[in-house]
Amino acid sequence: MKDTIFFMTSDGIAIPAINALRRNFSVVVITKPDMPSGRHKVLMPNEIAKYCAASYITHFKLDKHDNQFDSLLEQYAPRLGITFSYGVMLSASLLESLTIINIHPSRLPAFRGPSPIQASIRRGLNISALTYMLTVMKMDAGPILRYYPFTIGSQDTYTRVRTVVANLAGETINEVINDYLQERIIPIPQDESQTTLCRLLTKQDGLIDWHQGAEDIFNQWRALLEWPTIYTRVKGKKITLHEIEVLTNDSHLIPGTFYLYDDKLA
């Protein structure tokens, strides 16, 4: 009989990891409840809930760890819990009753927080890592189990890097979980002196500061292309930039000024 693992996520980035884990374990997915969506604020399931329903994966929609969650723990008696882009604060009582491993797409302790992929791209990094760590009450601060490096190309957007991260999680999760359960991993404390943070993105993050260099603006576009996109304002009107590139042979151009360049707006 397969051991049960609770997989807590609200993001489609976790789908390859869920599929991989199901080969060796009985997986129960915990995700957020349906959220209002669209102009008419109709309640809609997230990508994970849709996928689980279509794939006949046992899943529950919970927004907090209460008596219902405690009942699920008692019913399924999971060997372990996993979080990956979950977006829900775990309770102290849950962490006391269940060992939880978090998957985080940065080389911790760099970029603790909810937007590590975007933060890495905006910083112009060309290498990062998928981190597996034990979860503690302090955000992304638990002991490290294992790192898996990945590269970020100079032209890679958030969408591309997210796909790399998702696939890497699918390729590595069984190795980490099996090694941890077999006590073949010694958790290593993080170096708190090297900690950096990232925060939840807002629409305001997409506003271009034309005092930045061209590479900085290009990195902003790469990081935020999927959401919230980057934009500027011209005479009070919002102009969204969907495709941009850095020009290297026109240093005389004034930042924040629009030109026609080969019949394109520049």
mmCIF file of C-alpha atoms in Angstrom:
data_model
loop_
_atom_site.group_PDB
_atom_site.id
_atom_site.type_symbol
_atom_site.label_atom_id
_atom_site.label_comp_id
_atom_site.label_asym_id
_atom_site.label_seq_id
_atom_site.Cartn_x
_atom_site.Cartn_y
_atom_site.Cartn_z
ATOM 1 C CA MET A 1 0.000 0.000 0.000
ATOM 2 C CA LYS A 2 1.385 3.408 -0.990
ATOM 3 C CA ASP A 3 2.095 6.064 1.631
ATOM 4 C CA THR A 4 -0.121 9.132 1.407
ATOM 5 C CA ILE A 5 1.322 12.594 0.819
ATOM 6 C CA PHE A 6 -0.619 15.838 1.125
ATOM 7 C CA PHE A 7 0.368 18.169 -1.720
ATOM 8 C CA MET A 8 -0.651 21.764 -1.003
ATOM 9 C CA THR A 9 -0.620 24.120 -3.992
ATOM 10 C CA SER A 10 -2.779 26.677 -5.788
ATOM 11 C CA ASP A 11 -0.643 27.038 -8.928
ATOM 12 C CA GLY A 12 -0.375 25.011 -12.122
ATOM 13 C CA ILE A 13 3.410 25.147 -11.791
ATOM 14 C CA ALA A 14 3.041 22.125 -9.482
ATOM 15 C CA ILE A 15 1.316 19.817 -12.002
ATOM 16 C CA PRO A 16 4.481 18.001 -13.207
ATOM 17 C CA ALA A 17 5.514 17.394 -9.585
ATOM 18 C CA ILE A 18 2.075 16.038 -8.672
ATOM 19 C CA ASN A 19 2.111 13.687 -11.662
ATOM 20 C CA ALA A 20 5.611 12.446 -10.836
ATOM 21 C CA LEU A 21 4.806 11.902 -7.170
ATOM 22 C CA ARG A 22 1.732 9.835 -7.987
ATOM 23 C CA ARG A 23 3.972 7.123 -9.426
ATOM 24 C CA ASN A 24 5.285 6.303 -5.956
ATOM 25 C CA PHE A 25 2.741 7.712 -3.510
ATOM 26 C CA SER A 26 -0.958 8.219 -2.957
ATOM 27 C CA VAL A 27 -1.350 11.975 -3.426
ATOM 28 C CA VAL A 28 -4.111 14.099 -1.885
ATOM 29 C CA VAL A 29 -4.103 17.680 -3.166
ATOM 30 C CA ILE A 30 -5.124 20.607 -0.961
ATOM 31 C CA THR A 31 -5.778 23.880 -2.784
ATOM 32 C CA LYS A 32 -7.533 27.213 -2.337
ATOM 33 C CA PRO A 33 -11.321 27.554 -2.679
ATOM 34 C CA ASP A 34 -12.898 28.893 -5.886
ATOM 35 C CA MET A 35 -12.305 32.616 -6.397
ATOM 36 C CA PRO A 36 -14.381 35.369 -8.081
ATOM 37 C CA SER A 37 -13.245 35.823 -11.677
ATOM 38 C CA GLY A 38 -14.086 38.035 -14.638
ATOM 39 C CA ARG A 39 -16.342 40.987 -14.990
ATOM 40 C CA HIS A 40 -19.263 39.319 -13.238
ATOM 41 C CA LYS A 41 -17.129 37.854 -10.429
ATOM 42 C CA VAL A 42 -18.249 34.299 -11.042
ATOM 43 C CA LEU A 43 -16.653 31.770 -8.692
ATOM 44 C CA MET A 44 -14.079 29.743 -10.621
ATOM 45 C CA PRO A 45 -11.726 26.929 -9.581
ATOM 46 C CA ASN A 46 -7.988 27.517 -9.936
ATOM 47 C CA GLU A 47 -5.814 25.649 -12.430
ATOM 48 C CA ILE A 48 -4.901 22.958 -9.915
ATOM 49 C CA ALA A 49 -8.516 22.254 -8.939
ATOM 50 C CA LYS A 50 -9.488 21.993 -12.618
ATOM 51 C CA TYR A 51 -6.617 19.629 -13.328
ATOM 52 C CA CYS A 52 -7.371 17.403 -10.342
ATOM 53 C CA ALA A 53 -11.044 17.171 -11.281
ATOM 54 C CA ALA A 54 -10.201 16.256 -14.885
ATOM 55 C CA SER A 55 -7.550 13.735 -13.789
ATOM 56 C CA TYR A 56 -9.611 12.134 -10.987
ATOM 57 C CA ILE A 57 -7.103 13.195 -8.335
ATOM 58 C CA THR A 58 -8.485 13.412 -4.807
ATOM 59 C CA HIS A 59 -8.463 17.077 -3.830
ATOM 60 C CA PHE A 60 -10.001 19.458 -1.305
ATOM 61 C CA LYS A 61 -10.488 23.224 -1.411
ATOM 62 C CA LEU A 62 -9.575 24.848 1.910
ATOM 63 C CA ASP A 63 -8.588 28.403 2.781
ATOM 64 C CA LYS A 64 -7.409 27.688 6.315
ATOM 65 C CA HIS A 65 -6.257 24.886 8.550
ATOM 66 C CA ASP A 66 -9.265 24.260 10.772
ATOM 67 C CA ASN A 67 -11.272 21.314 12.022
ATOM 68 C CA GLN A 68 -11.959 20.165 8.457
ATOM 69 C CA PHE A 69 -8.233 19.991 7.762
ATOM 70 C CA ASP A 70 -7.683 18.129 11.030
ATOM 71 C CA SER A 71 -10.326 15.616 9.952
ATOM 72 C CA LEU A 72 -8.483 15.051 6.660
ATOM 73 C CA LEU A 73 -5.238 14.471 8.548
ATOM 74 C CA GLU A 74 -6.974 11.873 10.697
ATOM 75 C CA GLN A 75 -8.695 10.237 7.726
ATOM 76 C CA TYR A 76 -5.688 9.960 5.395
ATOM 77 C CA ALA A 77 -2.794 9.879 7.912
ATOM 78 C CA PRO A 78 -0.271 11.372 5.460
ATOM 79 C CA ARG A 79 3.384 10.405 5.786
ATOM 80 C CA LEU A 80 4.455 13.870 4.670
ATOM 81 C CA GLY A 81 3.197 17.202 3.382
ATOM 82 C CA ILE A 82 4.516 19.227 0.447
ATOM 83 C CA THR A 83 3.894 22.863 -0.417
ATOM 84 C CA PHE A 84 4.678 24.476 -3.752
ATOM 85 C CA SER A 85 3.263 27.910 -4.587
ATOM 86 C CA TYR A 86 0.393 27.377 -2.144
ATOM 87 C CA GLY A 87 -0.325 30.939 -1.010
ATOM 88 C CA VAL A 88 -1.777 29.987 2.384
ATOM 89 C CA MET A 89 -0.037 30.540 5.717
ATOM 90 C CA LEU A 90 0.491 27.252 7.522
ATOM 91 C CA SER A 91 -0.585 27.046 11.144
ATOM 92 C CA ALA A 92 1.767 26.190 13.993
ATOM 93 C CA SER A 93 -0.453 23.256 14.943
ATOM 94 C CA LEU A 94 -0.171 21.809 11.426
ATOM 95 C CA LEU A 95 3.614 22.051 11.469
ATOM 96 C CA GLU A 96 3.630 20.306 14.826
ATOM 97 C CA SER A 97 1.548 17.411 13.529
ATOM 98 C CA LEU A 98 2.991 16.957 10.011
ATOM 99 C CA THR A 99 6.461 17.294 8.506
ATOM 100 C CA ILE A 100 6.167 19.567 5.466
ATOM 101 C CA ILE A 101 8.666 20.090 2.657
ATOM 102 C CA ASN A 102 8.475 23.301 0.666
ATOM 103 C CA ILE A 103 9.624 23.682 -2.951
ATOM 104 C CA HIS A 104 10.915 27.174 -3.717
ATOM 105 C CA PRO A 105 12.276 28.422 -7.084
ATOM 106 C CA SER A 106 15.326 30.371 -5.895
ATOM 107 C CA ARG A 107 18.613 29.448 -4.267
ATOM 108 C CA LEU A 108 17.631 30.164 -0.696
ATOM 109 C CA PRO A 109 18.214 32.207 1.347
ATOM 110 C CA ALA A 110 18.060 34.485 -1.731
ATOM 111 C CA PHE A 111 14.609 35.794 -2.650
ATOM 112 C CA ARG A 112 12.509 34.450 0.164
ATOM 113 C CA GLY A 113 8.905 35.341 -0.542
ATOM 114 C CA PRO A 114 6.123 35.009 -3.136
ATOM 115 C CA SER A 115 7.799 36.151 -6.408
ATOM 116 C CA PRO A 116 11.273 34.555 -6.599
ATOM 117 C CA ILE A 117 11.247 33.835 -10.342
ATOM 118 C CA GLN A 118 10.326 37.414 -11.230
ATOM 119 C CA ALA A 119 12.850 38.782 -8.743
ATOM 120 C CA SER A 120 15.632 36.639 -10.218
ATOM 121 C CA ILE A 121 14.871 37.798 -13.762
ATOM 122 C CA ARG A 122 14.648 41.464 -12.766
ATOM 123 C CA ARG A 123 18.008 41.169 -11.054
ATOM 124 C CA GLY A 124 19.440 39.824 -14.315
ATOM 125 C CA LEU A 125 20.595 36.510 -12.828
ATOM 126 C CA ASN A 126 21.723 33.835 -15.276
ATOM 127 C CA ILE A 127 21.570 30.975 -12.777
ATOM 128 C CA SER A 128 19.230 30.099 -9.935
ATOM 129 C CA ALA A 129 18.109 26.914 -8.213
ATOM 130 C CA LEU A 130 15.073 24.947 -7.195
ATOM 131 C CA THR A 131 15.291 24.537 -3.418
ATOM 132 C CA TYR A 132 13.729 21.806 -1.290
ATOM 133 C CA MET A 133 13.565 22.721 2.390
ATOM 134 C CA LEU A 134 11.804 21.813 5.597
ATOM 135 C CA THR A 135 9.017 24.220 6.452
ATOM 136 C CA VAL A 136 9.158 26.262 9.663
ATOM 137 C CA MET A 137 6.985 29.130 10.906
ATOM 138 C CA LYS A 138 9.333 31.782 9.487
ATOM 139 C CA MET A 139 8.808 32.322 5.750
ATOM 140 C CA ASP A 140 11.124 30.189 3.564
ATOM 141 C CA ALA A 141 13.644 29.940 6.396
ATOM 142 C CA GLY A 142 13.757 26.196 7.061
ATOM 143 C CA PRO A 143 16.783 23.906 6.704
ATOM 144 C CA ILE A 144 17.794 23.053 3.136
ATOM 145 C CA LEU A 145 17.379 19.500 1.884
ATOM 146 C CA ARG A 146 18.688 19.892 -1.661
ATOM 147 C CA TYR A 147 19.380 22.387 -4.457
ATOM 148 C CA TYR A 148 18.867 21.779 -8.175
ATOM 149 C CA PRO A 149 20.433 24.559 -10.300
ATOM 150 C CA PHE A 150 18.844 25.865 -13.481
ATOM 151 C CA THR A 151 19.943 28.534 -15.952
ATOM 152 C CA ILE A 152 18.103 31.682 -16.991
ATOM 153 C CA GLY A 153 18.858 32.783 -20.544
ATOM 154 C CA SER A 154 19.340 36.471 -21.288
ATOM 155 C CA GLN A 155 16.146 36.453 -23.381
ATOM 156 C CA ASP A 156 14.087 34.162 -21.142
ATOM 157 C CA THR A 157 10.776 35.524 -19.911
ATOM 158 C CA TYR A 158 8.913 34.547 -16.762
ATOM 159 C CA THR A 159 6.784 32.123 -18.794
ATOM 160 C CA ARG A 160 9.861 30.276 -20.050
ATOM 161 C CA VAL A 161 11.565 30.099 -16.645
ATOM 162 C CA ARG A 162 8.346 28.984 -14.962
ATOM 163 C CA THR A 163 8.152 26.048 -17.383
ATOM 164 C CA VAL A 164 11.778 25.125 -16.620
ATOM 165 C CA VAL A 165 11.037 25.221 -12.879
ATOM 166 C CA ALA A 166 7.856 23.161 -13.211
ATOM 167 C CA ASN A 167 9.603 20.448 -15.232
ATOM 168 C CA LEU A 168 12.613 20.414 -12.905
ATOM 169 C CA ALA A 169 10.317 19.855 -9.927
ATOM 170 C CA GLY A 170 8.716 16.932 -11.746
ATOM 171 C CA GLU A 171 12.127 15.434 -12.501
ATOM 172 C CA THR A 172 13.510 15.728 -8.976
ATOM 173 C CA ILE A 173 10.693 15.401 -6.464
ATOM 174 C CA ASN A 174 10.692 11.620 -6.083
ATOM 175 C CA GLU A 175 14.444 11.545 -5.540
ATOM 176 C CA VAL A 176 14.218 14.131 -2.757
ATOM 177 C CA ILE A 177 11.198 12.614 -1.029
ATOM 178 C CA ASN A 178 12.559 9.070 -1.158
ATOM 179 C CA ASP A 179 16.002 10.141 0.082
ATOM 180 C CA TYR A 180 14.454 12.164 2.892
ATOM 181 C CA LEU A 181 12.181 9.337 4.029
ATOM 182 C CA GLN A 182 15.130 6.928 3.908
ATOM 183 C CA GLU A 183 17.147 9.400 6.036
ATOM 184 C CA ARG A 184 19.744 9.885 3.302
ATOM 185 C CA ILE A 185 19.561 13.694 3.550
ATOM 186 C CA ILE A 186 21.013 15.820 6.339
ATOM 187 C CA PRO A 187 19.138 19.166 6.489
ATOM 188 C CA ILE A 188 21.478 22.180 6.404
ATOM 189 C CA PRO A 189 20.502 25.458 8.147
ATOM 190 C CA GLN A 190 20.298 28.522 5.941
ATOM 191 C CA ASP A 191 22.839 31.326 6.271
ATOM 192 C CA GLU A 192 20.645 34.124 7.609
ATOM 193 C CA SER A 193 23.297 36.746 6.815
ATOM 194 C CA GLN A 194 22.740 36.097 3.073
ATOM 195 C CA THR A 195 18.956 36.534 3.166
ATOM 196 C CA THR A 196 17.199 38.650 0.553
ATOM 197 C CA LEU A 197 13.442 39.075 0.178
ATOM 198 C CA CYS A 198 10.911 39.445 -2.621
ATOM 199 C CA ARG A 199 7.320 40.555 -2.234
ATOM 200 C CA LEU A 200 3.886 40.030 -3.739
ATOM 201 C CA LEU A 201 3.674 41.847 -7.074
ATOM 202 C CA THR A 202 1.160 44.604 -7.773
ATOM 203 C CA LYS A 203 0.074 46.343 -10.979
ATOM 204 C CA GLN A 204 2.240 49.300 -9.978
ATOM 205 C CA ASP A 205 5.347 47.137 -10.446
ATOM 206 C CA GLY A 206 4.756 47.281 -14.187
ATOM 207 C CA LEU A 207 5.203 51.068 -14.417
ATOM 208 C CA ILE A 208 8.429 51.865 -16.276
ATOM 209 C CA ASP A 209 10.944 54.182 -14.678
ATOM 210 C CA TRP A 210 12.667 55.744 -17.699
ATOM 211 C CA HIS A 211 15.646 56.705 -15.550
ATOM 212 C CA GLN A 212 16.622 53.029 -15.529
ATOM 213 C CA GLY A 213 19.040 51.622 -18.081
ATOM 214 C CA ALA A 214 17.786 49.760 -21.139
ATOM 215 C CA GLU A 215 18.815 46.365 -19.735
ATOM 216 C CA ASP A 216 16.933 47.043 -16.493
ATOM 217 C CA ILE A 217 13.752 47.886 -18.382
ATOM 218 C CA PHE A 218 14.194 44.827 -20.600
ATOM 219 C CA ASN A 219 14.572 42.643 -17.481
ATOM 220 C CA GLN A 220 11.438 44.239 -16.042
ATOM 221 C CA TRP A 221 9.571 43.291 -19.220
ATOM 222 C CA ARG A 222 10.932 39.711 -19.139
ATOM 223 C CA ALA A 223 9.890 39.280 -15.518
ATOM 224 C CA LEU A 224 6.445 40.842 -15.747
ATOM 225 C CA LEU A 225 5.351 39.909 -19.282
ATOM 226 C CA GLU A 226 2.695 37.483 -18.038
ATOM 227 C CA TRP A 227 1.460 39.770 -15.222
ATOM 228 C CA PRO A 228 1.112 42.660 -14.622
ATOM 229 C CA THR A 229 2.908 43.555 -17.924
ATOM 230 C CA ILE A 230 4.962 46.762 -18.199
ATOM 231 C CA TYR A 231 3.519 50.107 -19.167
ATOM 232 C CA THR A 232 4.090 53.828 -19.336
ATOM 233 C CA ARG A 233 1.758 56.836 -19.444
ATOM 234 C CA VAL A 234 1.500 59.353 -22.268
ATOM 235 C CA LYS A 235 -0.706 62.396 -21.578
ATOM 236 C CA GLY A 236 -2.477 60.414 -18.884
ATOM 237 C CA LYS A 237 -3.130 57.415 -21.118
ATOM 238 C CA LYS A 238 -1.729 54.004 -20.198
ATOM 239 C CA ILE A 239 0.430 52.420 -22.913
ATOM 240 C CA THR A 240 1.278 48.733 -22.419
ATOM 241 C CA LEU A 241 4.468 47.375 -23.995
ATOM 242 C CA HIS A 242 3.929 43.776 -25.131
ATOM 243 C CA GLU A 243 7.161 43.274 -27.074
ATOM 244 C CA ILE A 244 10.427 45.157 -26.598
ATOM 245 C CA GLU A 245 14.114 44.783 -27.401
ATOM 246 C CA VAL A 246 17.285 46.615 -26.454
ATOM 247 C CA LEU A 247 18.846 48.776 -29.202
ATOM 248 C CA THR A 248 22.611 48.939 -29.035
ATOM 249 C CA ASN A 249 23.340 51.369 -31.881
ATOM 250 C CA ASP A 250 21.222 54.389 -30.967
ATOM 251 C CA SER A 251 22.748 55.833 -27.819
ATOM 252 C CA HIS A 252 21.588 59.321 -28.838
ATOM 253 C CA LEU A 253 17.941 58.394 -28.210
ATOM 254 C CA ILE A 254 16.432 60.024 -25.137
ATOM 255 C CA PRO A 255 14.918 57.543 -22.635
ATOM 256 C CA GLY A 256 11.127 57.761 -22.406
ATOM 257 C CA THR A 257 10.789 59.401 -25.825
ATOM 258 C CA PHE A 258 8.925 57.653 -28.652
ATOM 259 C CA TYR A 259 10.440 57.421 -32.131
ATOM 260 C CA LEU A 260 9.578 55.705 -35.383
ATOM 261 C CA TYR A 261 12.391 53.225 -36.101
ATOM 262 C CA ASP A 262 12.084 51.023 -39.213
ATOM 263 C CA ASP A 263 8.345 51.688 -39.145
ATOM 264 C CA LYS A 264 8.202 50.552 -35.538
ATOM 265 C CA LEU A 265 7.575 52.611 -32.435
ATOM 266 C CA ALA A 266 10.823 53.029 -30.513
#
